[in-house]
């Protein structure tokens, strides 16, 4: 069983998330376990406050170090992540690395203007889920939970969909289609109806390369194409140009 320990001032935010869909099923099957830690339980003043004004002035409040240090004493068995826009940008390879942990994964959701730096330094890692600012770390924690969970055995039905997904190979996934064959005058690419698995696989690789080049040139530049992939990419480019895709 993989355990997530979520440190949050708002554990109620996670209740529908933990109970719905694939995550809910994985909890039922005892593949996943969630433990919630409310930082206020480590505050000893009468208002159970965990924040204070920042030294040096400035807007907002900062989470104080004392409750965090006390809480960390109780989770020494865990790999400890602080979610923060100041962290390292989170990627699929981080998800794979965290999914292979052999200890609970603790996700600390910040609030207010952030966390006293002396407490930040106690974490094993700082993760940002993107170059934007959320009100709190809860949504970021959910993003990490979902991306890690779907890599664990038994969480999603078909593991093939994980290995073919965007980023797993360094590329974005190819375009997908479902019924009907013609919708709003747009037809599903002929090759996908052919039943020829080799040609379909090649078409998908070509489209995956084409899409990555257009949408994420940074990933495309890092990707080393084989000779076959170069041909498939050129073919996809030509088909797109000729309108025969
Ligand atoms: N003042 C902070 C800054 O400029 O970096 C932002 C604090 S934000 C309002 C409150 C909390 O939301 C953060 O402590 C963090 O836990 C979480 N958070 C916000 N954006 C995030 C992001 N992109 N990735 C991960 N966590 C984020």
mmCIF file of N, CA and C in Angstrom, residues 112-169:
data_model
loop_
_atom_site.group_PDB
_atom_site.id
_atom_site.type_symbol
_atom_site.label_atom_id
_atom_site.label_comp_id
_atom_site.label_asym_id
_atom_site.label_seq_id
_atom_site.Cartn_x
_atom_site.Cartn_y
_atom_site.Cartn_z
ATOM 1 N N UNK A 112 -1.180 31.133 3.123
ATOM 2 C CA UNK A 112 -0.691 32.497 3.392
ATOM 3 C C UNK A 112 0.426 32.842 2.395
ATOM 4 N N UNK A 113 1.452 33.574 2.883
ATOM 5 C CA UNK A 113 2.529 33.966 1.960
ATOM 6 C C UNK A 113 3.626 32.904 1.877
ATOM 7 N N UNK A 114 3.486 31.839 2.641
ATOM 8 C CA UNK A 114 4.493 30.787 2.578
ATOM 9 C C UNK A 114 4.918 30.337 3.964
ATOM 10 N N UNK A 115 6.124 29.781 4.005
ATOM 11 C CA UNK A 115 6.595 29.088 5.193
ATOM 12 C C UNK A 115 7.944 29.665 5.613
ATOM 13 N N UNK A 116 8.152 29.823 6.917
ATOM 14 C CA UNK A 116 9.439 30.286 7.467
ATOM 15 C C UNK A 116 10.573 29.424 6.868
ATOM 16 N N UNK A 117 11.607 30.093 6.369
ATOM 17 C CA UNK A 117 12.673 29.397 5.627
ATOM 18 C C UNK A 117 13.369 28.316 6.472
ATOM 19 N N UNK A 118 13.421 28.514 7.788
ATOM 20 C CA UNK A 118 14.079 27.502 8.635
ATOM 21 C C UNK A 118 13.292 26.201 8.609
ATOM 22 N N UNK A 119 11.983 26.300 8.447
ATOM 23 C CA UNK A 119 11.165 25.084 8.324
ATOM 24 C C UNK A 119 11.299 24.511 6.909
ATOM 25 N N UNK A 120 11.344 25.389 5.904
ATOM 26 C CA UNK A 120 11.498 24.925 4.508
ATOM 27 C C UNK A 120 12.721 24.011 4.398
ATOM 28 N N UNK A 121 13.797 24.412 5.092
ATOM 29 C CA UNK A 121 15.064 23.657 4.985
ATOM 30 C C UNK A 121 14.978 22.246 5.557
ATOM 31 N N UNK A 122 13.935 21.943 6.303
ATOM 32 C CA UNK A 122 13.780 20.598 6.883
ATOM 33 C C UNK A 122 13.199 19.589 5.895
ATOM 34 N N UNK A 123 12.711 20.067 4.745
ATOM 35 C CA UNK A 123 12.069 19.157 3.777
ATOM 36 C C UNK A 123 13.100 18.510 2.855
ATOM 37 N N UNK A 124 12.772 17.319 2.362
ATOM 38 C CA UNK A 124 13.693 16.615 1.459
ATOM 39 C C UNK A 124 13.709 17.262 0.083
ATOM 40 N N UNK A 125 12.605 17.911 -0.269
ATOM 41 C CA UNK A 125 12.483 18.422 -1.632
ATOM 42 C C UNK A 125 11.409 19.499 -1.686
ATOM 43 N N UNK A 126 11.568 20.448 -2.621
ATOM 44 C CA UNK A 126 10.530 21.460 -2.846
ATOM 45 C C UNK A 126 10.049 21.322 -4.280
ATOM 46 N N UNK A 127 8.731 21.243 -4.442
ATOM 47 C CA UNK A 127 8.160 21.023 -5.776
ATOM 48 C C UNK A 127 7.191 22.148 -6.126
ATOM 49 N N UNK A 128 7.314 22.634 -7.373
ATOM 50 C CA UNK A 128 6.327 23.572 -7.920
ATOM 51 C C UNK A 128 5.575 22.847 -9.024
ATOM 52 N N UNK A 129 4.251 23.024 -9.085
ATOM 53 C CA UNK A 129 3.528 22.366 -10.189
ATOM 54 C C UNK A 129 3.391 23.290 -11.399
ATOM 55 N N UNK A 130 3.990 24.467 -11.362
ATOM 56 C CA UNK A 130 3.953 25.322 -12.547
ATOM 57 C C UNK A 130 4.245 26.762 -12.177
ATOM 58 N N UNK A 131 4.508 27.558 -13.185
ATOM 59 C CA UNK A 131 4.880 28.955 -12.962
ATOM 60 C C UNK A 131 3.644 29.838 -12.799
ATOM 61 N N UNK A 132 2.921 29.569 -11.736
ATOM 62 C CA UNK A 132 1.743 30.373 -11.389
ATOM 63 C C UNK A 132 1.539 30.206 -9.884
ATOM 64 N N UNK A 133 0.724 31.088 -9.295
ATOM 65 C CA UNK A 133 0.563 31.041 -7.834
ATOM 66 C C UNK A 133 -0.869 30.654 -7.456
ATOM 67 N N UNK A 134 -0.978 29.601 -6.658
ATOM 68 C CA UNK A 134 -2.264 29.136 -6.131
ATOM 69 C C UNK A 134 -2.470 29.741 -4.746
ATOM 70 N N UNK A 135 -3.710 29.653 -4.233
ATOM 71 C CA UNK A 135 -3.964 30.159 -2.873
ATOM 72 C C UNK A 135 -3.311 29.279 -1.818
ATOM 73 N N UNK A 136 -3.204 27.984 -2.155
ATOM 74 C CA UNK A 136 -2.641 27.052 -1.184
ATOM 75 C C UNK A 136 -2.099 25.837 -1.906
ATOM 76 N N UNK A 137 -1.417 24.976 -1.170
ATOM 77 C CA UNK A 137 -0.779 23.822 -1.796
ATOM 78 C C UNK A 137 -1.700 22.631 -2.040
ATOM 79 N N UNK A 138 -2.988 22.750 -1.667
ATOM 80 C CA UNK A 138 -3.870 21.578 -1.757
ATOM 81 C C UNK A 138 -4.060 21.100 -3.190
ATOM 82 N N UNK A 139 -4.294 22.034 -4.115
ATOM 83 C CA UNK A 139 -4.493 21.636 -5.515
ATOM 84 C C UNK A 139 -3.185 21.051 -6.080
ATOM 85 N N UNK A 140 -2.066 21.620 -5.647
ATOM 86 C CA UNK A 140 -0.763 21.090 -6.084
ATOM 87 C C UNK A 140 -0.575 19.665 -5.553
ATOM 88 N N UNK A 141 -0.983 19.449 -4.295
ATOM 89 C CA UNK A 141 -0.851 18.105 -3.713
ATOM 90 C C UNK A 141 -1.692 17.110 -4.505
ATOM 91 N N UNK A 142 -2.902 17.522 -4.903
ATOM 92 C CA UNK A 142 -3.764 16.619 -5.677
ATOM 93 C C UNK A 142 -3.116 16.267 -7.008
ATOM 94 N N UNK A 143 -2.450 17.248 -7.625
ATOM 95 C CA UNK A 143 -1.772 16.984 -8.901
ATOM 96 C C UNK A 143 -0.667 15.939 -8.696
ATOM 97 N N UNK A 144 0.071 16.073 -7.611
ATOM 98 C CA UNK A 144 1.143 15.098 -7.343
ATOM 99 C C UNK A 144 0.534 13.729 -7.024
ATOM 100 N N UNK A 145 -0.523 13.720 -6.214
ATOM 101 C CA UNK A 145 -1.159 12.435 -5.852
ATOM 102 C C UNK A 145 -1.637 11.712 -7.114
ATOM 103 N N UNK A 146 -2.338 12.421 -8.006
ATOM 104 C CA UNK A 146 -2.860 11.748 -9.205
ATOM 105 C C UNK A 146 -1.747 11.241 -10.099
ATOM 106 N N UNK A 147 -0.737 12.077 -10.312
ATOM 107 C CA UNK A 147 0.321 11.675 -11.242
ATOM 108 C C UNK A 147 1.154 10.520 -10.685
ATOM 109 N N UNK A 148 1.322 10.466 -9.370
ATOM 110 C CA UNK A 148 2.072 9.354 -8.756
ATOM 111 C C UNK A 148 1.198 8.096 -8.747
ATOM 112 N N UNK A 149 -0.065 8.256 -8.348
ATOM 113 C CA UNK A 149 -0.950 7.098 -8.195
ATOM 114 C C UNK A 149 -1.118 6.318 -9.480
ATOM 115 N N UNK A 150 -1.274 7.036 -10.602
ATOM 116 C CA UNK A 150 -1.565 6.309 -11.843
ATOM 117 C C UNK A 150 -0.380 5.481 -12.319
ATOM 118 N N UNK A 151 0.778 5.644 -11.670
ATOM 119 C CA UNK A 151 1.938 4.823 -12.021
ATOM 120 C C UNK A 151 2.043 3.592 -11.111
ATOM 121 N N UNK A 152 1.165 3.498 -10.122
ATOM 122 C CA UNK A 152 1.237 2.362 -9.197
ATOM 123 C C UNK A 152 0.406 1.210 -9.742
ATOM 124 N N UNK A 153 0.900 0.028 -9.561
ATOM 125 C CA UNK A 153 0.201 -1.177 -10.029
ATOM 126 C C UNK A 153 -1.223 -1.242 -9.502
ATOM 127 N N UNK A 154 -2.177 -1.446 -10.427
ATOM 128 C CA UNK A 154 -3.560 -1.674 -10.006
ATOM 129 C C UNK A 154 -4.407 -0.423 -9.900
ATOM 130 N N UNK A 155 -3.827 0.765 -10.067
ATOM 131 C CA UNK A 155 -4.642 1.985 -9.921
ATOM 132 C C UNK A 155 -5.447 2.277 -11.184
ATOM 133 N N UNK A 156 -4.788 2.175 -12.350
ATOM 134 C CA UNK A 156 -5.590 2.329 -13.578
ATOM 135 C C UNK A 156 -5.637 0.975 -14.277
ATOM 136 N N UNK A 157 -6.721 0.765 -15.040
ATOM 137 C CA UNK A 157 -6.959 -0.559 -15.613
ATOM 138 C C UNK A 157 -5.829 -1.064 -16.497
ATOM 139 N N UNK A 158 -5.398 -0.214 -17.426
ATOM 140 C CA UNK A 158 -4.506 -0.679 -18.475
ATOM 141 C C UNK A 158 -3.178 0.072 -18.407
ATOM 142 N N UNK A 159 -2.122 -0.622 -17.990
ATOM 143 C CA UNK A 159 -0.824 0.040 -17.827
ATOM 144 C C UNK A 159 -0.240 0.520 -19.160
ATOM 145 N N UNK A 160 -0.729 -0.048 -20.301
ATOM 146 C CA UNK A 160 -0.236 0.406 -21.608
ATOM 147 C C UNK A 160 -0.517 1.884 -21.791
ATOM 148 N N UNK A 161 -1.679 2.334 -21.269
ATOM 149 C CA UNK A 161 -2.007 3.747 -21.483
ATOM 150 C C UNK A 161 -1.011 4.634 -20.746
ATOM 151 N N UNK A 162 -0.422 4.142 -19.679
ATOM 152 C CA UNK A 162 0.579 4.930 -18.954
ATOM 153 C C UNK A 162 1.873 5.042 -19.767
ATOM 154 N N UNK A 163 2.300 3.916 -20.350
ATOM 155 C CA UNK A 163 3.578 3.960 -21.067
ATOM 156 C C UNK A 163 3.476 4.749 -22.368
ATOM 157 N N UNK A 164 2.266 4.853 -22.920
ATOM 158 C CA UNK A 164 2.107 5.594 -24.179
ATOM 159 C C UNK A 164 1.787 7.065 -23.961
ATOM 160 N N UNK A 165 1.562 7.452 -22.717
ATOM 161 C CA UNK A 165 1.092 8.809 -22.470
ATOM 162 C C UNK A 165 2.147 9.872 -22.742
ATOM 163 N N UNK A 166 1.647 11.119 -22.807
ATOM 164 C CA UNK A 166 2.544 12.260 -22.969
ATOM 165 C C UNK A 166 3.656 12.209 -21.935
ATOM 166 N N UNK A 167 4.834 12.607 -22.329
ATOM 167 C CA UNK A 167 6.041 12.749 -21.490
ATOM 168 C C UNK A 167 6.739 11.437 -21.170
ATOM 169 N N UNK A 168 6.001 10.280 -21.192
ATOM 170 C CA UNK A 168 6.658 9.051 -20.756
ATOM 171 C C UNK A 168 7.813 8.722 -21.700
ATOM 172 N N UNK A 169 7.681 9.112 -22.982
ATOM 173 C CA UNK A 169 8.776 8.861 -23.922
ATOM 174 C C UNK A 169 9.564 10.142 -24.202
#
